[in-house]
PDB file of C-alpha atoms in Angstrom:
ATOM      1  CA  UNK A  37      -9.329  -1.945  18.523  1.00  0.00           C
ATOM      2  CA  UNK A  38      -7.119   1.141  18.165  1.00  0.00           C
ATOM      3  CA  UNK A  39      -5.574  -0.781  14.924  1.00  0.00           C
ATOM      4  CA  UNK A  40      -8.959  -0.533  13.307  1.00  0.00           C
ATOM      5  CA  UNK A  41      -9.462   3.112  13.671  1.00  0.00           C
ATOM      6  CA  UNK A  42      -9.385   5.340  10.396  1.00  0.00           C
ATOM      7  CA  UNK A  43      -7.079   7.887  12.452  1.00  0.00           C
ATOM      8  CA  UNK A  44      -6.479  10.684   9.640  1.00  0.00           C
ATOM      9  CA  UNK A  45     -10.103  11.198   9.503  1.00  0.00           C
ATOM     10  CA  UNK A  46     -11.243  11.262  13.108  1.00  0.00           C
ATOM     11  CA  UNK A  47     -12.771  15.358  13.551  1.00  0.00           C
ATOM     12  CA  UNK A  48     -10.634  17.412  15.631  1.00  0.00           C
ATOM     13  CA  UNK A  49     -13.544  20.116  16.352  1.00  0.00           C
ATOM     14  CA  UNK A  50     -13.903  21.547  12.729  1.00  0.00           C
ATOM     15  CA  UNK A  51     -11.677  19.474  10.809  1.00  0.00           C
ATOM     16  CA  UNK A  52     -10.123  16.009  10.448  1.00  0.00           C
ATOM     17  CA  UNK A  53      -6.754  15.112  12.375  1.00  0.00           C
ATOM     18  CA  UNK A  54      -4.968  15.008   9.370  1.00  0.00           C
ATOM     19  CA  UNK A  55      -5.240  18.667   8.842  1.00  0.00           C
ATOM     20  CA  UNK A  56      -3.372  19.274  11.763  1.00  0.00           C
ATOM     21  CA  UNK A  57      -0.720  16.777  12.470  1.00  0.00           C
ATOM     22  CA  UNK A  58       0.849  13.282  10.382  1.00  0.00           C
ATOM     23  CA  UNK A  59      -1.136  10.302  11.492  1.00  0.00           C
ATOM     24  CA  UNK A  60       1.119   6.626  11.691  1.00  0.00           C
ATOM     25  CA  UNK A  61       0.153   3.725  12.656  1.00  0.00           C
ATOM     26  CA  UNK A  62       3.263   1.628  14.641  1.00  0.00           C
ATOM     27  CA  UNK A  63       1.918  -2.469  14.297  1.00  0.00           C
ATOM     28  CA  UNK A  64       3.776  -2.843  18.010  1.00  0.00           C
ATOM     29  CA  UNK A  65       7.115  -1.706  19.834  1.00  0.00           C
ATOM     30  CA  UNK A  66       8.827  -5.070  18.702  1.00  0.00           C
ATOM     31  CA  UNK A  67       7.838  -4.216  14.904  1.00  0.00           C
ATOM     32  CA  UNK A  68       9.263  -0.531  15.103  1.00  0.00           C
ATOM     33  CA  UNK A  69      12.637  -1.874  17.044  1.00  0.00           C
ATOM     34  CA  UNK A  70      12.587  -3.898  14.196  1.00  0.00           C
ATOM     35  CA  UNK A  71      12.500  -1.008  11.258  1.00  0.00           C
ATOM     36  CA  UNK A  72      14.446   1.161  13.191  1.00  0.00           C
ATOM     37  CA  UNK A  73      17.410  -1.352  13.338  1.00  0.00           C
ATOM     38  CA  UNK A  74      17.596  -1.942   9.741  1.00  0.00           C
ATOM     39  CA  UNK A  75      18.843   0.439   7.028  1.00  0.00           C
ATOM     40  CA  UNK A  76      16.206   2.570   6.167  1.00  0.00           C
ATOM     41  CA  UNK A  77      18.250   4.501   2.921  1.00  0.00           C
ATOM     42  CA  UNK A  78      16.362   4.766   0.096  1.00  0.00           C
ATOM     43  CA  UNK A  79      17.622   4.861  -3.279  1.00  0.00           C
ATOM     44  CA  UNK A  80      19.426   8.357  -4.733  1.00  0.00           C
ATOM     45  CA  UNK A  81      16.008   8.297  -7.240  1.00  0.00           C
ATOM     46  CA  UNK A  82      12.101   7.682  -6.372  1.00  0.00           C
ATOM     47  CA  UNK A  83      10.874   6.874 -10.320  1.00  0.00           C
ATOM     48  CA  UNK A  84      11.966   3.860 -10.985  1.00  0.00           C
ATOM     49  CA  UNK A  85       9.827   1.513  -8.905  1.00  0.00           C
ATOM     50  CA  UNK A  86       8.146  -1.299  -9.549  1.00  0.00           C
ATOM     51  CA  UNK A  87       3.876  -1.392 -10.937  1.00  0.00           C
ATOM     52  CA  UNK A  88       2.129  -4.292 -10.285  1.00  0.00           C
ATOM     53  CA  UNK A  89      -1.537  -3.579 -11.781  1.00  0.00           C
ATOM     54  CA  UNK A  90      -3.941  -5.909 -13.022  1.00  0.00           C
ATOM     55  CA  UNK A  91      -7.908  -4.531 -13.712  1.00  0.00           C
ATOM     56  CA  UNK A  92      -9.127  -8.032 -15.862  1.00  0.00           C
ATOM     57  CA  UNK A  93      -8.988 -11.195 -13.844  1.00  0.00           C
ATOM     58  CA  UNK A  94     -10.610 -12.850 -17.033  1.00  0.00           C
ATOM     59  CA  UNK A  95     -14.174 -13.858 -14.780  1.00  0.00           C
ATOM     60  CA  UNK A  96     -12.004 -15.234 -11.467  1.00  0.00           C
ATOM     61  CA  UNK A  97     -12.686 -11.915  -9.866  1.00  0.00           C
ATOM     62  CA  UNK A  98     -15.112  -8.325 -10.980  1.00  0.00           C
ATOM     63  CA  UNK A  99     -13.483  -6.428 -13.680  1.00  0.00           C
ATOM     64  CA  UNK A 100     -11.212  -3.050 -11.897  1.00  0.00           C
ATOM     65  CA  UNK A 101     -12.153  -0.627 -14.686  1.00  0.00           C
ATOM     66  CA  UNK A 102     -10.091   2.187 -12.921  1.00  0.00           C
ATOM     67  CA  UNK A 103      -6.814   0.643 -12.412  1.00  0.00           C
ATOM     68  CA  UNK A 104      -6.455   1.548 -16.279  1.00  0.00           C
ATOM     69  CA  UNK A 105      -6.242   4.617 -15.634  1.00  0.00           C
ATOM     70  CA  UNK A 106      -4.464   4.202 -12.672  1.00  0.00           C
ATOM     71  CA  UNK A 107      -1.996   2.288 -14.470  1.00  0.00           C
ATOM     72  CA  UNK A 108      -1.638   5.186 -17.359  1.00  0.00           C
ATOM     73  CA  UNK A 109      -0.660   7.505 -14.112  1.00  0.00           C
ATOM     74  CA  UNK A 110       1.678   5.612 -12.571  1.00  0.00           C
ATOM     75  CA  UNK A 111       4.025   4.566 -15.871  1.00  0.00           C
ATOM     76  CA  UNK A 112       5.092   8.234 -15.711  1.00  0.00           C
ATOM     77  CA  UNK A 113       5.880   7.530 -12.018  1.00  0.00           C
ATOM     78  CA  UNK A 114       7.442   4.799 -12.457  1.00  0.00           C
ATOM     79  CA  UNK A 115       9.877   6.439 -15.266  1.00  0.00           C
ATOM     80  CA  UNK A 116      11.088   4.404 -17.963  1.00  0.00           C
ATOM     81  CA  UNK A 117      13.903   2.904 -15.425  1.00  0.00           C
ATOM     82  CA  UNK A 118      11.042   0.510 -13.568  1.00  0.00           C
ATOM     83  CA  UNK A 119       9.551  -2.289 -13.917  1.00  0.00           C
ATOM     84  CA  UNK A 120       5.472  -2.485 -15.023  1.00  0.00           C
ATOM     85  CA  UNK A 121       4.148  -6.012 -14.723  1.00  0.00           C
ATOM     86  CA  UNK A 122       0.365  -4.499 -15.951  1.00  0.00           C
ATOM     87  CA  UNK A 123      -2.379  -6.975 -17.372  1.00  0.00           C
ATOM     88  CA  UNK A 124      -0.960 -10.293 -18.514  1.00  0.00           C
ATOM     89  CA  UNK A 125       2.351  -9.757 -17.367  1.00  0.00           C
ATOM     90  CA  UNK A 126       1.113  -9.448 -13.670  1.00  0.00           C
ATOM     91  CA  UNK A 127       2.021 -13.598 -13.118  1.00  0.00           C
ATOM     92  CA  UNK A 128       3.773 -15.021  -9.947  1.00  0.00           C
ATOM     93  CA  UNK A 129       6.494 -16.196 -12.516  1.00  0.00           C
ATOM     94  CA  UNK A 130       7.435 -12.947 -13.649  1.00  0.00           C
ATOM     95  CA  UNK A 131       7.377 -11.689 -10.024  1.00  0.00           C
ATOM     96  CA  UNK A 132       9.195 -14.159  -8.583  1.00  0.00           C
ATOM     97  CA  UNK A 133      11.987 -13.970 -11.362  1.00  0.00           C
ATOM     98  CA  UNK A 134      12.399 -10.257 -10.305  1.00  0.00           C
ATOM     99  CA  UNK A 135      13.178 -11.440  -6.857  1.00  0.00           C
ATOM    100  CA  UNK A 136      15.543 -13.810  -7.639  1.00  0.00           C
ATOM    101  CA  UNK A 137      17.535 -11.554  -9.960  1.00  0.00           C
ATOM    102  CA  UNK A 138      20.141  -9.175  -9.330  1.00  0.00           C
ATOM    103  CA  UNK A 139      19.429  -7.047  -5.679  1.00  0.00           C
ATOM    104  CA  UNK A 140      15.680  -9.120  -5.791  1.00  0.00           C
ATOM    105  CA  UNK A 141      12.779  -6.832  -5.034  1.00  0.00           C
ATOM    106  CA  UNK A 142      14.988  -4.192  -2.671  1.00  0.00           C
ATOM    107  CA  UNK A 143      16.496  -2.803  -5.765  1.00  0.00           C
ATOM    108  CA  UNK A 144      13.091  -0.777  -6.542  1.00  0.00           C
ATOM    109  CA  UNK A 145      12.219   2.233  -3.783  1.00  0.00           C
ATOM    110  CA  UNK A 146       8.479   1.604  -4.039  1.00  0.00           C
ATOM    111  CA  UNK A 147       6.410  -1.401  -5.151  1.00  0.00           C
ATOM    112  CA  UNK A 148       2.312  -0.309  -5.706  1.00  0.00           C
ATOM    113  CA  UNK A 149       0.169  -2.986  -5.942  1.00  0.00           C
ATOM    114  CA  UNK A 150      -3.014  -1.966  -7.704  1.00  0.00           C
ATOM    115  CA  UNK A 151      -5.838  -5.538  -7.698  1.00  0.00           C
ATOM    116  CA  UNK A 152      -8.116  -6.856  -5.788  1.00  0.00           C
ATOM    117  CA  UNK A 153      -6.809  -7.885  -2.057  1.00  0.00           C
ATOM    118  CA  UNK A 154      -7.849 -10.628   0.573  1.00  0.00           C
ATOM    119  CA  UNK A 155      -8.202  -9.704   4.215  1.00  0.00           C
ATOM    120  CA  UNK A 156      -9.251 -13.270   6.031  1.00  0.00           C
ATOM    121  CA  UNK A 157     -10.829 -11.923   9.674  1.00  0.00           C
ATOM    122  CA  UNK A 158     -10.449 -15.316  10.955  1.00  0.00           C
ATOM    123  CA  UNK A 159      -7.228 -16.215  11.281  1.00  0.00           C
ATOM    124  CA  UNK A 160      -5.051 -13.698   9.263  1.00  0.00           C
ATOM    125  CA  UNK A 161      -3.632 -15.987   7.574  1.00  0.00           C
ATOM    126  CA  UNK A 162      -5.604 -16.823   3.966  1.00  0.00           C
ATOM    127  CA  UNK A 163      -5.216 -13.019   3.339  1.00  0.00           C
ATOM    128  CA  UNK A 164      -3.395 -12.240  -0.223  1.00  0.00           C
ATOM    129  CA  UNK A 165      -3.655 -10.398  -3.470  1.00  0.00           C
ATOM    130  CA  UNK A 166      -4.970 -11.923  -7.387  1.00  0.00           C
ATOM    131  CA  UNK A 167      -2.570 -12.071  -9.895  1.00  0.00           C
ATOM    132  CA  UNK A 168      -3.266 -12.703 -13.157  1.00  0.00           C
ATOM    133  CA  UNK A 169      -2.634 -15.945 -13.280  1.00  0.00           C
ATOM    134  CA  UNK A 170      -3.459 -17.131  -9.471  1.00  0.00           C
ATOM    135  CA  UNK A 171      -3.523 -15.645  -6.484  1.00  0.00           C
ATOM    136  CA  UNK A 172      -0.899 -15.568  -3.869  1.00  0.00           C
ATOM    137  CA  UNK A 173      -1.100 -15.388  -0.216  1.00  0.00           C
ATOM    138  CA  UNK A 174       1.048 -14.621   2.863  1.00  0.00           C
ATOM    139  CA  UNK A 175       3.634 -17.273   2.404  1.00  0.00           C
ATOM    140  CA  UNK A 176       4.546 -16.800  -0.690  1.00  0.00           C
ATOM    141  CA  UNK A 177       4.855 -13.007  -0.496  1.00  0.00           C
ATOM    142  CA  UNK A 178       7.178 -13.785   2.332  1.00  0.00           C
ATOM    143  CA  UNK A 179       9.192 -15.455  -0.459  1.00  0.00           C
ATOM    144  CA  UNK A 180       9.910 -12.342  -2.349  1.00  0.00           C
ATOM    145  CA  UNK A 181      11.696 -10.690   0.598  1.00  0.00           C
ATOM    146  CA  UNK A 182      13.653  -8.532   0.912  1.00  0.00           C
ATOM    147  CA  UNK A 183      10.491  -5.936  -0.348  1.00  0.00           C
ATOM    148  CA  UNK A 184      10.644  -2.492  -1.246  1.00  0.00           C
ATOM    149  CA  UNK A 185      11.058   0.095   1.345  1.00  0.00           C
ATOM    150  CA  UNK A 186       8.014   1.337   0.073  1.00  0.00           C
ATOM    151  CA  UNK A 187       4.968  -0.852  -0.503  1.00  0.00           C
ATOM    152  CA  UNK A 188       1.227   0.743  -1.627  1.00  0.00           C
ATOM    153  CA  UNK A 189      -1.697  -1.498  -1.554  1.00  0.00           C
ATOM    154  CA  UNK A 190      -3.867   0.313  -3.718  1.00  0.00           C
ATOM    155  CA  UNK A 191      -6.513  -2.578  -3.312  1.00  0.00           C
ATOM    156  CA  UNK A 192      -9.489  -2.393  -1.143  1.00  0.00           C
ATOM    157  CA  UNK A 193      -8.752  -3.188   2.517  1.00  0.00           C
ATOM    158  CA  UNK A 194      -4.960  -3.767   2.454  1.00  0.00           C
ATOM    159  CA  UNK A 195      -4.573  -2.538   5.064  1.00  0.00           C
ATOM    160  CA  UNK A 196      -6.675  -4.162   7.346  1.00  0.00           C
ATOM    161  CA  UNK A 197      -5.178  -6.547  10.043  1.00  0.00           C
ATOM    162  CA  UNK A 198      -6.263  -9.149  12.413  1.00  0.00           C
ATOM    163  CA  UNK A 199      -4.914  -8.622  15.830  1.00  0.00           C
ATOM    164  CA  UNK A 200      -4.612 -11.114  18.112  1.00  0.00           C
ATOM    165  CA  UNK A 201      -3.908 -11.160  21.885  1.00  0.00           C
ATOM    166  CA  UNK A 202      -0.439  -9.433  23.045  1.00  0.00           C
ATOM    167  CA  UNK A 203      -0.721  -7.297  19.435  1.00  0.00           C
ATOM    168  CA  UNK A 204       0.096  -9.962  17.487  1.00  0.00           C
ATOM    169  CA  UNK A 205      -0.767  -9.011  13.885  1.00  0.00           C
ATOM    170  CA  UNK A 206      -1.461 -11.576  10.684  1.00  0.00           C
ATOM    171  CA  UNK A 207      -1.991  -9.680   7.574  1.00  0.00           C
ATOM    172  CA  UNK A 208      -0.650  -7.950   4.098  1.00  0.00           C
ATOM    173  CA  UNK A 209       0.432  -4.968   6.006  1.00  0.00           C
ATOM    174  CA  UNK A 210       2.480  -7.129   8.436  1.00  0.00           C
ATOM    175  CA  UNK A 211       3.926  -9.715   6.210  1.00  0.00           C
ATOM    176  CA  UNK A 212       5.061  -6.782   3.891  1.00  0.00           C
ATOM    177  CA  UNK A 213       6.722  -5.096   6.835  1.00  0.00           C
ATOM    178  CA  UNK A 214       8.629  -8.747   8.224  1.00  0.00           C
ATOM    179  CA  UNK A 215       9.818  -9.176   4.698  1.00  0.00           C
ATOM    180  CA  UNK A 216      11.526  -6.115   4.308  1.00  0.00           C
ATOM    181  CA  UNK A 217       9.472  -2.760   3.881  1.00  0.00           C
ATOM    182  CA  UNK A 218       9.852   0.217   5.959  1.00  0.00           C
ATOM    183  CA  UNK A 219       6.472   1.412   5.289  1.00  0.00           C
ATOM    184  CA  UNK A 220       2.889   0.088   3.663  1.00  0.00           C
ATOM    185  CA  UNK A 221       0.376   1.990   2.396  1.00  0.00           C
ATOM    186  CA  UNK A 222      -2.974   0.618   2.412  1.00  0.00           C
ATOM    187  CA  UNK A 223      -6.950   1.242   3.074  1.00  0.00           C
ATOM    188  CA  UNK A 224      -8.969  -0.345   5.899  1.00  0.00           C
ATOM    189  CA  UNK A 225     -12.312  -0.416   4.079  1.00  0.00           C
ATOM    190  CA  UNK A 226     -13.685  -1.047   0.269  1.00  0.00           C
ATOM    191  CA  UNK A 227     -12.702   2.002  -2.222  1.00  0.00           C
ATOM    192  CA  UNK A 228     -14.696   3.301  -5.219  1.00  0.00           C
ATOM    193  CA  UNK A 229     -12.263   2.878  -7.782  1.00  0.00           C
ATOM    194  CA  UNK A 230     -12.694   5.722  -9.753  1.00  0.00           C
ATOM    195  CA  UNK A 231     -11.721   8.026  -6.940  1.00  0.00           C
ATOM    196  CA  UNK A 232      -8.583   5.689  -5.488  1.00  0.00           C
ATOM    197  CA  UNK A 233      -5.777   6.955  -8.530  1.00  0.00           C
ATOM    198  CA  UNK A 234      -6.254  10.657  -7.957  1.00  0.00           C
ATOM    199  CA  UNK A 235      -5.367  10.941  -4.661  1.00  0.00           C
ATOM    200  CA  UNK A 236      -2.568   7.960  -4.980  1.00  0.00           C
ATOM    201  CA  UNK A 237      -1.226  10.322  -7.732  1.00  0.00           C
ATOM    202  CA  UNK A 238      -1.014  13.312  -5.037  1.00  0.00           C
ATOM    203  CA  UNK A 239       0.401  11.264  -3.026  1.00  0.00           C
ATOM    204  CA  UNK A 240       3.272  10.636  -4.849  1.00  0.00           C
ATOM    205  CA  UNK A 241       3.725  13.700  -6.330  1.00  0.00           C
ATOM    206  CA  UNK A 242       4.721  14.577  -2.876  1.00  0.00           C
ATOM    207  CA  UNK A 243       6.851  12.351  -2.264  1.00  0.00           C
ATOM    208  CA  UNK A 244       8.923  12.364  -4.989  1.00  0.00           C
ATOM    209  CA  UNK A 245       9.366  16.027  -4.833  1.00  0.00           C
ATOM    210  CA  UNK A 246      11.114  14.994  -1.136  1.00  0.00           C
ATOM    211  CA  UNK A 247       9.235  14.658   1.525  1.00  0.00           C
ATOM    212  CA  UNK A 248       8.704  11.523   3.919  1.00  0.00           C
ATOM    213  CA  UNK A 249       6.247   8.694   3.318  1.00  0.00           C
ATOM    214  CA  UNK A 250       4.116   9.421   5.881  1.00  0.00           C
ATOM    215  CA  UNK A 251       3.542  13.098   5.395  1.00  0.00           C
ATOM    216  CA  UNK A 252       2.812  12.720   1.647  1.00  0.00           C
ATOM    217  CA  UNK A 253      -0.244  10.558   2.589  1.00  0.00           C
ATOM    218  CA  UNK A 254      -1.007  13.594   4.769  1.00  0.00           C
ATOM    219  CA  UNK A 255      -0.872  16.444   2.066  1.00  0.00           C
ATOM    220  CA  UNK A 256      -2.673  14.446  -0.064  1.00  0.00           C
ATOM    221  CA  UNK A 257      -5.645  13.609   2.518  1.00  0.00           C
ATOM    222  CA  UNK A 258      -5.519  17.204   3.198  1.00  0.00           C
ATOM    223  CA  UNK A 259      -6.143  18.310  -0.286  1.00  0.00           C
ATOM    224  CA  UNK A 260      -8.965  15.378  -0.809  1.00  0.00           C
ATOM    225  CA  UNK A 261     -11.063  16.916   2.361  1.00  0.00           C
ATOM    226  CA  UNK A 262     -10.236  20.645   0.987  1.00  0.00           C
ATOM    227  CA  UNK A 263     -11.269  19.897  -2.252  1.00  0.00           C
ATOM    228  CA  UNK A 264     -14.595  18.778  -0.816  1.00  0.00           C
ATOM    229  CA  UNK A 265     -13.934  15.457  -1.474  1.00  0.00           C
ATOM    230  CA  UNK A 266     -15.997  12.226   0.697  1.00  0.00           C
ATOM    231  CA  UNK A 267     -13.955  11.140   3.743  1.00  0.00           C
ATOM    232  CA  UNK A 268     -15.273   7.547   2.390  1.00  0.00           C
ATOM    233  CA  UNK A 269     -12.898   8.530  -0.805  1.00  0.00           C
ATOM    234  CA  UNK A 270      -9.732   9.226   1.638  1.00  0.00           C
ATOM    235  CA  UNK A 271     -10.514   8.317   5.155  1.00  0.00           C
ATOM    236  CA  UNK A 272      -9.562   5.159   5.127  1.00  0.00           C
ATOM    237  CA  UNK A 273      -5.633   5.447   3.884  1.00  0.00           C
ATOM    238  CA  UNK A 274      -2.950   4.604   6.276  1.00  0.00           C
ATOM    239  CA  UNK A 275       0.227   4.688   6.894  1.00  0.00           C
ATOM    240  CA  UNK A 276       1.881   1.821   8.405  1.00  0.00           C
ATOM    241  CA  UNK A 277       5.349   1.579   9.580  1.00  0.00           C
ATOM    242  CA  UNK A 278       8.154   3.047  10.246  1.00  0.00           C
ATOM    243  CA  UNK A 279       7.614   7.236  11.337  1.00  0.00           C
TER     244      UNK A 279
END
């Protein structure tokens, strides 16, 4: 049950945990042996990732009003030497033709993913993300390995998991991680959408000015509860990975 804990927002006395130390949340021993023995270098630059944002699924799915505007922030984050698949362009086709090019996927130091997401509580497994054309599920985002070392699930409850006996996880988070991310951001609950891109845009304003993964999610959760902000705006991102 520990996985299912919103960790940066459990109160410390007066204030949150995250206002005093880094909250990250390690799937299971084998998974961090597993990050720790791969190369974890990122590329030289952080702004030219890969956008993946889709807020009109055309009646298969409720309209995402705010990933316009979350879309509008990231293109400057991005930087004109990434990749935007926004709207339209958001297809499996598209997607998979960036993995199979040159240096696939891994090329890009961060991949956000800004639609609606599946968590299946049953078995884990029928969890995915909508396209724009379809959706896609666990097996074929294994297909796109080798990932980002960054991925963001800016989609409500990304970041949930189902755990199994022995801390065996089936999920987004997880599947992201085997195929080749160091780290995944994601939420554990439903977001309002207006309030998800301003403190994704913190977040990476931090980390592209140099600091870790990890405690950029912090400073940003930090400045959401300081501001005054709802913990049900900020509570539930977490970061997942590799310390």
């Amino acid at each position: 049950q520990l996985h299912h804990i919103p960790w940066p927002a459990l109160h410390l006395h007066e204030a949150p945990i995250v206002s005093r130390c880094t909250p990250v949340i390690v799937p299971s021993l084998f998974n961090l042996a597993l990050l720790w023995s791969r190369s974890s270098e990122l590329a030289s630059t952080k702004n030219s990732g890969l956008l993946l944002a889709i807020s009109d699924f055309r009646g298969r799915y409720p309209p995402l009003p705010a990933v316009v505007r979350e879309a509008a922030l990231m293109a400057h984050i991005v930087g004109e030497a990434g990749v935007k698949l926004v709207e339209s362009a958001a297809t499996w086709n598209n997607l998979a033709a960036l993995a199979n090019g040159e240096e696939g996927l891994a090329r890009f130091p961060f991949w956000h993913i800004a639609t609606h997401a599946f968590h299946d509580g049953l078995s884990g497994r029928l969890s995915g993300v909508a396209l724009y054309d379809r959706d896609i599920w666990l097996d074929e985002l294994s297909q796109l390995a080798p990932l980002p070392p960054l991925v963001m699930l800016s989609a409500c409850s990304g970041g949930s998991s189902l755990v199994f006996t022995g801390d065996e996880h089936v999920s987004l988070t997880m599947t992201c991680l085997m195929a080749g991310a160091q780290t995944v951001v994601g939420t554990i609950w439903p977001l309002l959408d207006e309030q998800a891109p301003d403190l994704i845009h913190r977040f990476y304003r931090h980390w592209q000015s140099g600091l870790s993964v990890s405690r950029s999610l912090a400073m940003a959760q930090r400045e959401a509860f300081e501001s005054g902000q709802d913990v049900v705006n900020w509570g539930a991102f977490l970061c997942i990975g590799e310390p």
